XYZ file of N, CA, C and O in Angstrom:
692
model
N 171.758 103.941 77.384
C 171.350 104.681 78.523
C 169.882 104.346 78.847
O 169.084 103.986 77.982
N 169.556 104.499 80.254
C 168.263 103.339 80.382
C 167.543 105.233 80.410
O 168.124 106.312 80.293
N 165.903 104.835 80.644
C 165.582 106.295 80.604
C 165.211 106.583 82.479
O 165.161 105.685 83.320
N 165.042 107.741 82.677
C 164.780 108.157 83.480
C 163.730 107.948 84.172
O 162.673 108.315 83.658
N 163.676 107.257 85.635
C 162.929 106.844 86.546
C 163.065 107.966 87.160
O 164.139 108.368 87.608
N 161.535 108.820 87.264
C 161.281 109.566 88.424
C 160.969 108.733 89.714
O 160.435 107.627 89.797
N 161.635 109.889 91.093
C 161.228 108.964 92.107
C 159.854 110.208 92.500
O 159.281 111.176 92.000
N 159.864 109.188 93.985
C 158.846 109.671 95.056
C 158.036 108.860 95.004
O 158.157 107.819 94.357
N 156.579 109.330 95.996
C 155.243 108.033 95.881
C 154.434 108.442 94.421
O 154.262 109.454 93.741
N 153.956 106.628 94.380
C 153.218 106.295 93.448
C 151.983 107.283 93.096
O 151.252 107.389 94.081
N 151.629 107.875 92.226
C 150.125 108.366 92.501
C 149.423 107.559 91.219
O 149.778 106.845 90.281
N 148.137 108.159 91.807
C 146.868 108.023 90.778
C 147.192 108.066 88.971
O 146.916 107.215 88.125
N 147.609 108.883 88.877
C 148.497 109.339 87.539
C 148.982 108.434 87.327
O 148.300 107.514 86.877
N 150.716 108.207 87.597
C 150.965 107.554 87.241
C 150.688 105.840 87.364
O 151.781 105.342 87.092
N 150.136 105.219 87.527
C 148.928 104.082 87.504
C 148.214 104.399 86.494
O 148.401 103.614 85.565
N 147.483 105.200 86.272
C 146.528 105.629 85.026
C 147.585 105.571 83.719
O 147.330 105.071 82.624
N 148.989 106.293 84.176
C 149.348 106.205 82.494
C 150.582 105.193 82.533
O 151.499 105.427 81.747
N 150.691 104.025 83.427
C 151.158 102.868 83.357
C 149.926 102.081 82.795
O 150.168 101.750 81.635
N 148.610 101.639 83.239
C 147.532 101.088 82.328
C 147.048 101.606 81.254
O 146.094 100.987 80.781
N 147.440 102.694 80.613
C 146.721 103.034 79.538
C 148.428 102.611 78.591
O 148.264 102.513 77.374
N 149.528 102.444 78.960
C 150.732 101.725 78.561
C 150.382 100.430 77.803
O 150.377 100.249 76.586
N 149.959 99.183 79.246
C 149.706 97.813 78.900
C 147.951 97.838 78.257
O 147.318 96.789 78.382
N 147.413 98.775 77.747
C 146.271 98.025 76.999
C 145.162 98.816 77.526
O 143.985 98.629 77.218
N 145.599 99.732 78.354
C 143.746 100.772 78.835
C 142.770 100.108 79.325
O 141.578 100.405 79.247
N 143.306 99.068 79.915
C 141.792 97.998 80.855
C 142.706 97.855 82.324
O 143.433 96.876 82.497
N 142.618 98.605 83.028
C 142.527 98.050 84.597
C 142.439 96.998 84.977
O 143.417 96.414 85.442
N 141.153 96.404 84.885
C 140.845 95.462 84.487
C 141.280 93.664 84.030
O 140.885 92.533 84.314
N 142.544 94.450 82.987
C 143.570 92.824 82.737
C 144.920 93.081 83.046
O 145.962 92.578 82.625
N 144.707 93.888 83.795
C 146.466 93.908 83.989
C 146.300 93.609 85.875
O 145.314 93.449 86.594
N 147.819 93.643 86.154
C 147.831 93.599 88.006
C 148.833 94.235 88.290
O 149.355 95.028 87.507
N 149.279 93.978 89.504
C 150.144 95.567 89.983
C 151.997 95.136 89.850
O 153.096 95.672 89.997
N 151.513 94.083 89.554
C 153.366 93.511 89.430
C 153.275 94.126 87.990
O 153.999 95.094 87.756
N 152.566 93.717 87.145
C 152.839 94.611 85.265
C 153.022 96.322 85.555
O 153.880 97.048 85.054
N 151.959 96.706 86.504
C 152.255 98.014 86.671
C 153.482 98.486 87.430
O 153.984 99.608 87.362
N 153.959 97.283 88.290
C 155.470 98.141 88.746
C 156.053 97.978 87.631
O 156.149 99.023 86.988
N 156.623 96.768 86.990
C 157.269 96.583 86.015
C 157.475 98.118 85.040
O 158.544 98.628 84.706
N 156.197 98.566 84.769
C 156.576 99.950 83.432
C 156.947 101.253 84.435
O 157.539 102.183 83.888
N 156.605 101.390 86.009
C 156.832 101.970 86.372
C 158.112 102.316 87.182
O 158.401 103.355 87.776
N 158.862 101.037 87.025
C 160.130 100.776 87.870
C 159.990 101.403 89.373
O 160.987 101.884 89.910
N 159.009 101.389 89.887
C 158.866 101.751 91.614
C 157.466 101.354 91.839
O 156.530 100.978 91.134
N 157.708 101.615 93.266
C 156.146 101.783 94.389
C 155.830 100.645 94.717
O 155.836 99.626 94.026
N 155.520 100.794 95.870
C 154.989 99.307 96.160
C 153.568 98.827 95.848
O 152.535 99.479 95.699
N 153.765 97.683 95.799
C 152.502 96.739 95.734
C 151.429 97.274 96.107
O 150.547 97.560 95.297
N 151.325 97.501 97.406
C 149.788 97.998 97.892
C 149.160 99.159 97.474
O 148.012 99.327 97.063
N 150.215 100.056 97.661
C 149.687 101.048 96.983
C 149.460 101.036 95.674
O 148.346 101.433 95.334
N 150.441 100.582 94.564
C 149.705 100.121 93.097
C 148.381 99.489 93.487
O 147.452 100.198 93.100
N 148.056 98.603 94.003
C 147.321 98.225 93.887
C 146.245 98.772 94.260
O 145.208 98.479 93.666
N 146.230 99.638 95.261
C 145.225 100.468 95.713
C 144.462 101.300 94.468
O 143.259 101.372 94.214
N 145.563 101.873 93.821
C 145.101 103.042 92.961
C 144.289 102.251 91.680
O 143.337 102.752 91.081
N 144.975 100.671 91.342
C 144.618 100.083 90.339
C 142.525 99.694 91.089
O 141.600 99.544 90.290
N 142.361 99.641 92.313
C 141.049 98.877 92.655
C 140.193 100.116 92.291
O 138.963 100.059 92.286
N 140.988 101.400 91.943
C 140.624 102.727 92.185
C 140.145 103.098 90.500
O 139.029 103.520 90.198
N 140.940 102.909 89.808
C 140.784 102.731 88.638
C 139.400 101.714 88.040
O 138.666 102.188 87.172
N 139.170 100.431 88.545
C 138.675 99.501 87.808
C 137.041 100.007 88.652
O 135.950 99.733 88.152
N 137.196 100.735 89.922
C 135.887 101.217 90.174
C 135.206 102.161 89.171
O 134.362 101.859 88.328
N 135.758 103.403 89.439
C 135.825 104.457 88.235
C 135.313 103.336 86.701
O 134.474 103.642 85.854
N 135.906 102.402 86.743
C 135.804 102.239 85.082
C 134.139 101.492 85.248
O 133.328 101.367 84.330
N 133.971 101.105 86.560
C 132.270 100.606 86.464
C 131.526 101.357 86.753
O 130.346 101.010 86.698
N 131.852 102.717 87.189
C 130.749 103.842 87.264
C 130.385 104.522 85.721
O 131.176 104.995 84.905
N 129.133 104.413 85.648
C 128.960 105.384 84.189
C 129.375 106.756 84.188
O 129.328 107.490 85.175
N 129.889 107.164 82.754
C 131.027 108.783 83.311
C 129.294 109.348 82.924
O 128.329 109.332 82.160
N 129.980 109.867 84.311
C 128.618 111.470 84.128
C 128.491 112.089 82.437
O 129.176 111.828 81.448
N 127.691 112.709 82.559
C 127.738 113.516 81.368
C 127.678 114.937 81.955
O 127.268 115.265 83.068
N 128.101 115.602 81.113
C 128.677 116.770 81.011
C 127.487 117.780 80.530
O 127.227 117.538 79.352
N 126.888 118.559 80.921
C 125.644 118.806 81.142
C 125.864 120.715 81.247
O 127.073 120.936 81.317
N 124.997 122.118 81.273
C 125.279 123.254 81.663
C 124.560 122.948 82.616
O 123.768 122.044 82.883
N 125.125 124.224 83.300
C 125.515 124.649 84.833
C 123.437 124.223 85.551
O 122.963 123.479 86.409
N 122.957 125.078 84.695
C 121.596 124.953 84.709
C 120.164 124.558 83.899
O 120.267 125.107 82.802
N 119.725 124.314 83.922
C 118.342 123.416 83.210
C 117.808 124.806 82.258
O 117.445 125.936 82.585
N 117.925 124.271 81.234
C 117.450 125.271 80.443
C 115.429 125.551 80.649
O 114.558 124.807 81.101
N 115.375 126.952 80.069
C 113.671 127.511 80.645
C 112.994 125.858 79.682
O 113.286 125.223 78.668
N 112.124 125.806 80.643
C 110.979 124.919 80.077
C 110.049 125.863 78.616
O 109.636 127.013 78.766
N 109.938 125.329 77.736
C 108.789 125.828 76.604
C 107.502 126.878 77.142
O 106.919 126.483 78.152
N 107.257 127.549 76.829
C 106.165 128.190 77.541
C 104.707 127.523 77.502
O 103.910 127.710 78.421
N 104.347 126.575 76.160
C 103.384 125.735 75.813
C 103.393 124.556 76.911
O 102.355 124.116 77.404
N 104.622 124.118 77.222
C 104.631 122.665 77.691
C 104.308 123.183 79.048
O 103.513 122.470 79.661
N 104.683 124.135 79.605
C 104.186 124.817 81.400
C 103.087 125.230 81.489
O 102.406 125.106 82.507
N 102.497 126.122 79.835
C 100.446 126.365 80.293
C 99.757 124.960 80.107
O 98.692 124.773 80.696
N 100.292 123.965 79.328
C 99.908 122.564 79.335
C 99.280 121.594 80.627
O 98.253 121.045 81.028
N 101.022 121.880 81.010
C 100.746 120.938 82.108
C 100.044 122.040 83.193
O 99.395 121.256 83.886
N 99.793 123.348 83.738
C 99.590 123.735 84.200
C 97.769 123.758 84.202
O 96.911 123.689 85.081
N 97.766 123.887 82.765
C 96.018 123.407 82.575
C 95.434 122.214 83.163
O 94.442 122.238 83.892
N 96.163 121.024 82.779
C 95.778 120.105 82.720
C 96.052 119.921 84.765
O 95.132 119.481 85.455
N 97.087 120.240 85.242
C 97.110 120.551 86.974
C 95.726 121.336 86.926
O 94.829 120.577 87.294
N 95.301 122.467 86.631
C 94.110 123.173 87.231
C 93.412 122.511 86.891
O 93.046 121.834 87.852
N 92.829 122.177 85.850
C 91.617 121.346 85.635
C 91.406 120.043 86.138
O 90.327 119.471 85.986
N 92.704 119.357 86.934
C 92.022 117.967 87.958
C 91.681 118.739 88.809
O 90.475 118.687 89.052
N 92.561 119.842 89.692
C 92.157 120.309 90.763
C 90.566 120.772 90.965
O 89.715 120.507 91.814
N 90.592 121.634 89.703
C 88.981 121.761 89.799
C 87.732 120.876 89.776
O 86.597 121.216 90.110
N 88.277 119.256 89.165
C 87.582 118.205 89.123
C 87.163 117.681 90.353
O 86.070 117.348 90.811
N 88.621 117.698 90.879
C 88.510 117.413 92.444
C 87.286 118.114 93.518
O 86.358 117.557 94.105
N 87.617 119.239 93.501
C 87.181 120.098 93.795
C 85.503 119.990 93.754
O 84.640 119.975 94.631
N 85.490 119.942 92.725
C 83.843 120.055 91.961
C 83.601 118.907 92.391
O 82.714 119.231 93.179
N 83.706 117.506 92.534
C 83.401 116.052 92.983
C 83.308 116.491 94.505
O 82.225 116.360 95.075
N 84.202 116.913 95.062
C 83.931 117.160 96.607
C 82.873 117.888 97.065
O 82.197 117.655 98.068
N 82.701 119.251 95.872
C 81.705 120.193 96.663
C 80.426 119.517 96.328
O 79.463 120.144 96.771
N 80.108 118.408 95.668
C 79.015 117.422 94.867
C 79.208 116.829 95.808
O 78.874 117.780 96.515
N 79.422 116.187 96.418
C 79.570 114.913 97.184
C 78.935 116.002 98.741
O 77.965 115.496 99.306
N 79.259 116.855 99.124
C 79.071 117.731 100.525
C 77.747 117.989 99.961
O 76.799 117.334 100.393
N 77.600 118.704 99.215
C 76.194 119.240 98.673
C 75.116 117.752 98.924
O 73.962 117.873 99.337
N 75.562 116.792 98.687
C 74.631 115.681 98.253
C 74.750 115.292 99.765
O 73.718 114.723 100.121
N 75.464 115.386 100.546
C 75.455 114.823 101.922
C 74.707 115.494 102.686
O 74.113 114.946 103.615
N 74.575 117.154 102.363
C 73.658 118.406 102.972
C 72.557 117.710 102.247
O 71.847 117.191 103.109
N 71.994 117.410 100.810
C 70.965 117.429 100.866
C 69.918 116.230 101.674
O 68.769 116.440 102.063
N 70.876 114.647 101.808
C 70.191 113.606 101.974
C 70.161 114.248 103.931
O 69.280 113.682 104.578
N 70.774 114.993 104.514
C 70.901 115.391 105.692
C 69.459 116.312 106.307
O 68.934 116.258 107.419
N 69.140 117.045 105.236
C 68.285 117.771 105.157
C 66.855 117.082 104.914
O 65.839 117.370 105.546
N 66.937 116.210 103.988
C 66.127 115.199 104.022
C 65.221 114.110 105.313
O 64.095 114.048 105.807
N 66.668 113.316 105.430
C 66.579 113.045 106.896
C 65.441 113.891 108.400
O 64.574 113.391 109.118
N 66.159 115.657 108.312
C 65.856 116.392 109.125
C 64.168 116.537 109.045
O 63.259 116.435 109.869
N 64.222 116.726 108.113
C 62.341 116.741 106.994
C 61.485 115.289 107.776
O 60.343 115.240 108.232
N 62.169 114.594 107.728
C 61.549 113.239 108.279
C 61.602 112.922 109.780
O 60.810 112.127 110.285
N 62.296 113.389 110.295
C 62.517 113.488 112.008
C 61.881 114.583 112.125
O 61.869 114.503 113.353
N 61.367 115.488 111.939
C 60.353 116.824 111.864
C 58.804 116.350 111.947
O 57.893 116.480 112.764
N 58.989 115.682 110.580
C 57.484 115.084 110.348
C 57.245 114.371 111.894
O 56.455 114.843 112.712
N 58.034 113.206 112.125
C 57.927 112.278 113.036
C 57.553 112.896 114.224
O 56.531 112.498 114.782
N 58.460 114.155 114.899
C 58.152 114.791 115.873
C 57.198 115.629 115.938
O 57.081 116.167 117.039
N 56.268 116.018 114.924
C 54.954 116.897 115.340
C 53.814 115.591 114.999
O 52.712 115.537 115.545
N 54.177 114.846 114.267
C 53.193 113.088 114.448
C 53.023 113.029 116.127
O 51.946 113.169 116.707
N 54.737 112.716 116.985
C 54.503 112.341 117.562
C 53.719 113.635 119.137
O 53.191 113.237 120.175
N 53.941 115.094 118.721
C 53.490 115.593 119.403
C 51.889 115.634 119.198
O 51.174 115.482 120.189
N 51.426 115.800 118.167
C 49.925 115.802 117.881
C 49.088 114.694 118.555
O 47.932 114.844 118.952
N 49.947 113.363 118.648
C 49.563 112.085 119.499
C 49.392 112.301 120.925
O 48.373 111.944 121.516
N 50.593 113.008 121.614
C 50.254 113.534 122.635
C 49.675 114.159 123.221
O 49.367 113.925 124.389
N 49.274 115.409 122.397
C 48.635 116.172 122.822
C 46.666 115.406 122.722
O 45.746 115.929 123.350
N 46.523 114.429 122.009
C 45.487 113.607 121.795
C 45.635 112.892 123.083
O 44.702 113.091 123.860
N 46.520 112.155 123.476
C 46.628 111.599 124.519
C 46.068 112.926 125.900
O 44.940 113.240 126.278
N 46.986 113.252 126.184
C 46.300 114.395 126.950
C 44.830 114.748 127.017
O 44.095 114.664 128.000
N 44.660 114.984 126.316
C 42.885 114.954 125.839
C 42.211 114.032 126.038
O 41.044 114.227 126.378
N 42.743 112.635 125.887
C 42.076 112.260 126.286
C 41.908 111.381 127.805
O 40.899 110.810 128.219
N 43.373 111.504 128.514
C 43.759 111.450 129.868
C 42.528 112.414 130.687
O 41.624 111.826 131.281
N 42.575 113.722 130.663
C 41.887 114.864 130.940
C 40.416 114.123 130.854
O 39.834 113.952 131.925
N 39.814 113.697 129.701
C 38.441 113.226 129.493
C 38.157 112.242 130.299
O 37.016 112.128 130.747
N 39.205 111.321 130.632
C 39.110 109.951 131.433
C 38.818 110.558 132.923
O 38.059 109.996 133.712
N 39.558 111.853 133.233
C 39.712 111.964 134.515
C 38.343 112.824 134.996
O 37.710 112.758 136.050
N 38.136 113.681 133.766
C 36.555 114.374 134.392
C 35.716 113.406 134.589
O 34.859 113.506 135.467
N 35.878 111.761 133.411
C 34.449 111.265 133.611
C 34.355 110.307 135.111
O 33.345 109.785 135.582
N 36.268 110.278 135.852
C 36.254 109.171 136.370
C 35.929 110.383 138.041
O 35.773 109.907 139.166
N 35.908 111.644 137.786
C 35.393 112.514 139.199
C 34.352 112.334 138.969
O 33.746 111.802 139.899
N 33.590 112.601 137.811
C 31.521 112.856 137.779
C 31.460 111.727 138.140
O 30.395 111.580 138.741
N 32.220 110.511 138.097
C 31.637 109.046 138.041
C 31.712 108.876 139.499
O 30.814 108.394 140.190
N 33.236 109.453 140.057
C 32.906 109.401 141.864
C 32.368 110.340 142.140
O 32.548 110.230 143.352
N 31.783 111.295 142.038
C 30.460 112.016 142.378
C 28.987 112.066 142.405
O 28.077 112.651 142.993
N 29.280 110.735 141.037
C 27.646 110.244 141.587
C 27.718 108.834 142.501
O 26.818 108.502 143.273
N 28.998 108.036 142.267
C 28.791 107.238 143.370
C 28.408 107.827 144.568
O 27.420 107.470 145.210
N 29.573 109.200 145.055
C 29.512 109.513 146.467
C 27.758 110.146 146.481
O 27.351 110.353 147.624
N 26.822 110.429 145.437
C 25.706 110.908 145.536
C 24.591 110.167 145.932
O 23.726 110.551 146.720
N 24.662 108.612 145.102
C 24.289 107.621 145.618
C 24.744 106.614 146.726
O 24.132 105.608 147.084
N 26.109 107.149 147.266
C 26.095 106.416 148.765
C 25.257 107.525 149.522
O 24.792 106.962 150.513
N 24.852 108.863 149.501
C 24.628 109.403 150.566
C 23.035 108.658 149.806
O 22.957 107.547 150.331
N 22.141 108.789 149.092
C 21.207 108.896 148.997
C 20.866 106.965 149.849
O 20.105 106.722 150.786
N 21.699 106.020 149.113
C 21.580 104.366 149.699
C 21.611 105.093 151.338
O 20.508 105.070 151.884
N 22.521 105.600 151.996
C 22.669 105.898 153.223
C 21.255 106.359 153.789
O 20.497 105.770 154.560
N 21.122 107.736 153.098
C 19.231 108.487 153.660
C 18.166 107.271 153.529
O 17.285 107.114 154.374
N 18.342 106.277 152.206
C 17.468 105.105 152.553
C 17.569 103.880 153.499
O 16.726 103.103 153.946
N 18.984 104.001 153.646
C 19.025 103.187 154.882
C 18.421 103.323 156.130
O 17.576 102.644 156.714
N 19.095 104.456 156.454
C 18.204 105.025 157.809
C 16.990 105.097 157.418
O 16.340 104.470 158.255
N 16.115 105.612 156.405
C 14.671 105.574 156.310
C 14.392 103.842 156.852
O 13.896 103.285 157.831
N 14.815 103.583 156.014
C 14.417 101.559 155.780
C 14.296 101.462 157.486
O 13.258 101.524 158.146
N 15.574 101.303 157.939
C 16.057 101.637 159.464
C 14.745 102.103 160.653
O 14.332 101.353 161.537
N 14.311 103.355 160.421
C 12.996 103.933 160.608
C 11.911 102.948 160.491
O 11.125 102.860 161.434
N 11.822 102.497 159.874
C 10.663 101.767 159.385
C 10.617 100.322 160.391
O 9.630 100.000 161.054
N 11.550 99.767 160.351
C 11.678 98.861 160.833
C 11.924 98.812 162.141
O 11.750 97.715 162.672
N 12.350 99.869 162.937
C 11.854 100.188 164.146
C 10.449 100.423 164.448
O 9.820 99.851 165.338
N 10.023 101.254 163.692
C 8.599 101.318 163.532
C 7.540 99.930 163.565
O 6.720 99.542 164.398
N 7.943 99.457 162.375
C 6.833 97.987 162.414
C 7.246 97.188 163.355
O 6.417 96.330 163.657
N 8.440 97.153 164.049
C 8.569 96.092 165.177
C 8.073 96.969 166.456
O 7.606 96.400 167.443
N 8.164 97.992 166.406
C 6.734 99.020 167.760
C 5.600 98.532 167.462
O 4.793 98.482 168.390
N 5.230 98.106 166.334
C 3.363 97.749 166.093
C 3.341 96.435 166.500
O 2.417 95.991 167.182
N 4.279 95.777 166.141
C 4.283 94.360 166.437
C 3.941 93.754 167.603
O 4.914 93.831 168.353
N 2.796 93.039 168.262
C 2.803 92.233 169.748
C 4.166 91.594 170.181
O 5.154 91.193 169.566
N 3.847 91.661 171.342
C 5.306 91.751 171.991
C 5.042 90.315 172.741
O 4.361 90.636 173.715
N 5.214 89.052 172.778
C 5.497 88.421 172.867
C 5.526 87.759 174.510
O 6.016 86.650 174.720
């Protein structure tokens, strides 16, 4: 008596426990050996389930793992948690050093553009002074010109006088 061929379609299953039959490698077998132990199904579909199989067999099987990550150590979290605060504060401290040092060379700077600007107002105000001095000496200076044109003038006409005069004494020709 031969044994009993279940019918219907091929599945996954049975493919899996037709290759684990010929040798448990996917791999060296093909789908004509697998109809053969299975006495049905067609080709494609064996074969489908077999490309299905030999994938599966190149994926690494997961591992089997609980549901959730067990608590971290309480040492290894103030650890790393120290060692997190203390760059931050490094950071931190380098930056507020670095601003501080930028305020101070800034401030510096300001100290020197300060200086420069009461240099350069004190110059001015010298200048001024001595614009002002130029200009009183350059009015007294046209005030005695205009003193000595009137006075050259009163001697002119005197001179003038005169020389009307000595040409009245003069024989007349």
């Amino acid at each position: 008596m031969e044994p009993e061929v279940p019918l219907g379609r091929v599945t996954l299953e049975d493919v899996r426990a037709a290759v684990e039959q010929l040798g448990g490698d996917p791999a060296r077998t093909n789908a004509a050996k697998v109809r053969e132990v299975l006495g049905r199904g067609g080709f494609g579909t064996i074969q489908k389930h077999l490309e299905r199989l030999r994938a599966e067999q190149a994926e690494p099987e997961a591992e089997e793992g609980p549901e959730t990550a067990p608590e971290a150590p309480r040492e290894l979290v103030q650890g790393i948690w120290a060692a997190a605060w203390a760059e931050a504060a490094r950071r931190h401290g380098k930056a507020l050093t670095d601003a501080l040092q930028k305020v101070a060379d800034l401030e510096g700077r300001l100290e020197v553009a300060l200086d420069d600007l009461e240099g350069l107002a004190k110059r001015l105000d010298q200048l001024e002074a001595e614009r002002d001095e130029a200009v009183a000496r350059a009015e007294a200076a046209e005030k005695t010109l205009e003193d000595e044109r009137m006075v050259m003038l009163g001697e002119r006409a005197a001179v003038k006088g005169m020389m009307e005069r000595l040409r009245s004494m003069l024989p007349k020709e």
